Short mmCIF file of C-alpha atoms in Angstrom, two decimals:
data_model
loop_
_atom_site.label_atom_id
_atom_site.label_comp_id
_atom_site.label_asym_id
_atom_site.label_seq_id
_atom_site.Cartn_x
_atom_site.Cartn_y
_atom_site.Cartn_z
CA MET A 1 -34.81 -35.92 37.86
CA LEU A 2 -36.03 -35.29 41.20
CA PRO A 3 -36.40 -31.20 42.78
CA ASN A 4 -33.55 -30.71 44.88
CA ALA A 5 -34.28 -28.84 48.57
CA GLN A 6 -35.54 -25.41 46.94
CA GLY A 7 -37.43 -27.51 44.92
CA VAL A 8 -35.54 -26.77 41.24
CA PHE A 9 -34.69 -29.44 38.74
CA GLU A 10 -31.49 -31.23 38.41
CA THR A 11 -29.60 -33.92 36.78
CA HIS A 12 -26.24 -34.83 37.33
CA GLN A 13 -25.41 -35.24 33.30
CA SER A 14 -23.15 -32.48 31.95
CA VAL A 15 -24.91 -30.21 29.93
CA HIS A 16 -23.49 -28.58 27.28
CA PRO A 17 -23.37 -24.83 25.95
CA VAL A 18 -25.37 -24.47 23.08
CA SER A 19 -23.34 -25.40 19.50
CA VAL A 20 -23.12 -22.79 16.91
CA ILE A 21 -23.74 -24.72 14.04
CA MET A 22 -21.64 -24.32 10.97
CA TYR A 23 -22.54 -25.13 7.10
CA LYS A 24 -20.56 -27.44 5.32
CA HIS A 25 -20.61 -26.51 1.86
CA ASP A 26 -18.14 -28.93 -0.33
CA LEU A 27 -17.69 -26.02 -3.57
CA VAL A 28 -15.99 -26.90 -6.48
CA TYR A 29 -15.23 -24.46 -9.28
CA LEU A 30 -16.50 -25.39 -13.14
CA THR A 31 -16.14 -24.64 -16.25
CA GLU A 32 -19.19 -23.46 -17.15
CA ASP A 33 -20.60 -25.15 -20.09
CA ALA A 34 -24.42 -25.25 -21.98
CA SER A 35 -25.64 -27.25 -18.59
CA HIS A 36 -25.59 -24.61 -16.37
CA ASP A 37 -26.71 -21.23 -18.70
CA ALA A 38 -30.10 -21.91 -16.77
CA ALA A 39 -29.22 -21.18 -13.05
CA ILE A 40 -26.71 -18.08 -14.71
CA GLU A 41 -29.59 -16.61 -15.55
CA HIS A 42 -31.15 -16.84 -12.74
CA ILE A 43 -28.35 -15.94 -10.73
CA ASN A 44 -28.07 -12.92 -13.18
CA GLU A 45 -31.55 -12.12 -12.52
CA GLU A 46 -31.73 -12.44 -8.61
CA ALA A 47 -28.12 -10.41 -8.23
CA PHE A 48 -28.67 -7.26 -11.30
CA GLY A 49 -32.63 -7.34 -11.62
CA PRO A 50 -34.16 -6.21 -15.32
CA GLY A 51 -31.66 -3.79 -15.75
CA ARG A 52 -28.77 -5.32 -16.46
CA PHE A 53 -29.44 -5.18 -20.09
CA ALA A 54 -29.39 -1.83 -20.07
CA ARG A 55 -25.85 -1.22 -19.29
CA ALA A 56 -22.79 -0.83 -21.06
CA ALA A 57 -21.54 -3.54 -20.31
CA ALA A 58 -24.87 -6.25 -21.58
CA ARG A 59 -23.83 -4.38 -24.66
CA ILE A 60 -21.35 -5.30 -26.17
CA ARG A 61 -21.46 -9.10 -24.67
CA GLU A 62 -24.85 -8.58 -26.89
CA GLN A 63 -22.11 -8.10 -29.82
CA GLY A 64 -21.12 -11.70 -29.63
CA PRO A 65 -20.50 -14.83 -27.36
CA HIS A 66 -18.36 -15.28 -24.31
CA ASP A 67 -15.84 -16.78 -24.13
CA LEU A 68 -16.24 -19.99 -22.44
CA SER A 69 -13.39 -21.61 -22.13
CA LEU A 70 -12.45 -18.62 -19.47
CA SER A 71 -15.76 -18.33 -18.00
CA PHE A 72 -16.72 -20.48 -14.84
CA ILE A 73 -19.05 -21.53 -12.13
CA CYS A 74 -19.49 -22.16 -8.80
CA ALA A 75 -21.66 -25.04 -7.60
CA ASP A 76 -22.42 -26.28 -3.65
CA ASP A 77 -23.76 -30.00 -3.84
CA GLY A 78 -24.40 -29.63 -7.19
CA GLU A 79 -26.35 -26.37 -7.43
CA THR A 80 -24.66 -22.97 -9.77
CA ILE A 81 -24.26 -20.94 -6.74
CA ALA A 82 -22.00 -18.38 -8.37
CA SER A 83 -20.95 -17.23 -11.37
CA VAL A 84 -18.50 -15.42 -13.51
CA ARG A 85 -18.39 -14.48 -17.69
CA MET A 86 -15.44 -13.26 -20.25
CA THR A 87 -16.13 -12.09 -23.40
CA PRO A 88 -13.07 -11.35 -25.67
CA VAL A 89 -13.15 -7.36 -26.92
CA LEU A 90 -11.09 -5.02 -28.62
CA ALA A 91 -10.19 -2.83 -26.02
CA GLY A 92 -8.14 0.60 -28.13
CA ALA A 93 -5.09 -1.43 -29.22
CA VAL A 94 -5.51 -4.21 -25.96
CA LYS A 95 -6.29 -7.91 -27.13
CA GLY A 96 -8.41 -8.37 -23.96
CA HIS A 97 -11.85 -9.86 -22.15
CA LEU A 98 -13.96 -7.88 -20.45
CA LEU A 99 -15.05 -9.89 -16.76
CA GLY A 100 -18.98 -10.01 -16.48
CA PRO A 101 -21.33 -10.52 -14.62
CA LEU A 102 -19.96 -11.83 -11.77
CA ALA A 103 -23.07 -12.60 -9.37
CA VAL A 104 -23.30 -14.92 -6.50
CA ARG A 105 -26.45 -16.08 -5.13
CA PRO A 106 -27.62 -14.17 -1.61
CA SER A 107 -27.42 -17.43 0.41
CA HIS A 108 -23.43 -18.06 -0.77
CA LYS A 109 -22.26 -14.04 0.07
CA ASN A 110 -19.71 -12.45 1.68
CA ILE A 111 -17.29 -15.99 1.47
CA GLY A 112 -15.12 -15.04 -1.11
CA ILE A 113 -16.79 -16.53 -3.96
CA GLY A 114 -16.99 -13.84 -6.02
CA ARG A 115 -12.96 -13.85 -5.02
CA GLU A 116 -11.84 -16.54 -6.07
CA LEU A 117 -14.22 -16.91 -8.99
CA VAL A 118 -12.37 -13.02 -10.24
CA ARG A 119 -8.63 -14.88 -9.17
CA ILE A 120 -10.12 -18.69 -12.08
CA ALA A 121 -11.25 -16.09 -14.70
CA VAL A 122 -8.09 -14.10 -14.60
CA GLU A 123 -5.47 -16.61 -13.96
CA ALA A 124 -7.32 -18.28 -16.85
CA ALA A 125 -7.39 -15.19 -19.74
CA ARG A 126 -3.07 -14.88 -18.63
CA ARG A 127 -3.06 -18.47 -19.41
CA LYS A 128 -4.46 -18.41 -22.43
CA GLY A 129 -2.57 -15.42 -24.03
CA SER A 130 -4.78 -12.63 -22.62
CA GLU A 131 -3.15 -8.60 -22.88
CA ALA A 132 -5.84 -7.56 -20.27
CA VAL A 133 -8.92 -7.98 -18.09
CA ILE A 134 -11.66 -5.49 -18.02
CA LEU A 135 -14.61 -4.58 -15.78
CA VAL A 136 -16.63 -1.42 -14.76
CA GLY A 137 -17.40 -2.38 -10.84
CA ASP A 138 -15.88 -1.08 -7.58
CA PRO A 139 -12.41 -0.11 -7.31
CA PRO A 140 -12.92 -0.75 -2.94
CA TYR A 141 -13.38 -4.65 -4.46
CA TYR A 142 -11.82 -5.76 -6.79
CA GLY A 143 -8.27 -3.26 -6.35
CA PRO A 144 -6.80 -6.03 -4.08
CA LEU A 145 -8.01 -8.55 -6.44
CA GLY A 146 -5.57 -6.72 -9.24
CA PHE A 147 -7.49 -4.04 -11.08
CA GLU A 148 -6.12 -0.67 -11.56
CA LYS A 149 -8.40 2.18 -12.46
CA VAL A 150 -7.99 2.94 -16.44
CA ALA A 151 -7.28 6.60 -17.16
CA TYR A 152 -10.33 9.06 -17.38
CA ASN A 153 -12.22 8.45 -20.13
CA ALA A 154 -9.11 6.57 -22.23
CA LEU A 155 -11.94 3.96 -23.60
CA SER A 156 -15.59 5.03 -25.26
CA PHE A 157 -18.26 2.39 -24.22
CA PRO A 158 -21.92 1.51 -26.49
CA GLY A 159 -23.24 3.13 -22.94
CA PRO A 160 -22.76 5.67 -20.15
CA VAL A 161 -20.15 4.43 -17.90
CA ASP A 162 -18.65 6.02 -15.05
CA PRO A 163 -15.11 6.44 -15.77
CA GLY A 164 -13.99 5.92 -12.41
CA ARG A 165 -14.95 1.72 -12.35
CA VAL A 166 -13.32 1.57 -15.43
CA LEU A 167 -10.77 -0.76 -13.96
CA VAL A 168 -8.24 -3.13 -15.52
CA VAL A 169 -5.16 -6.11 -14.36
CA PRO A 170 -2.24 -5.58 -17.40
CA ILE A 171 -1.35 -8.72 -18.30
CA ALA A 172 1.25 -8.06 -21.22
CA ALA A 173 3.16 -4.87 -21.27
CA GLY A 174 2.67 -1.18 -22.19
CA VAL A 175 -1.77 -1.83 -21.74
CA HIS A 176 -2.50 1.36 -20.10
CA GLU A 177 -0.75 3.32 -23.26
CA ARG A 178 -2.63 0.79 -25.68
CA LEU A 179 -6.89 1.12 -24.11
CA LYS A 180 -7.60 3.74 -25.57
CA GLY A 181 -10.50 4.45 -28.41
CA THR A 182 -13.73 2.60 -28.51
CA ILE A 183 -14.16 -0.72 -26.49
CA ALA A 184 -16.01 -3.70 -28.44
CA TRP A 185 -16.43 -7.18 -28.85
CA ARG A 186 -13.50 -9.16 -31.45
CA ASP A 187 -14.53 -12.53 -32.67
CA ILE A 188 -11.47 -15.60 -31.47
CA TYR A 189 -14.24 -17.84 -33.51
#
């Protein structure tokens, strides 16, 4: 390459602007199994820290095992990067499932993985005959996913809960009317 009359080096090859690098994700959604436990624990620790064990929903989860057939993970190129668990509960007179924890690795946030895990879990609960999917969460996030507010203070949790964050996807008829009383783990095994 030689300088032109102004002393600037030119090339006669076409120059392309720098391209935006696109990351390809090989996302796979799978039913959780025991091989995912360590990765799920790491993801939840990363998302919620040690305070996660003090939450009222955690008190319910301590009462018995979650339902593996309704709990899912997302893997990217073989690495578990997100999970959602479903715990069988009796909420007032409703035989349902408590959704959570739902957590996504920071490297994979804001691309729809959490919403897809919720959609998959709710649909699986519907197919299994669950009457409702209940959670404690943010109405602006979960509302577009089909969750509705439960009547104020209708459910009594084993610890403090903001009643405005108790949400439900009613699957069976009359769910809102029957969601009155305590919420606790129920044995499905």
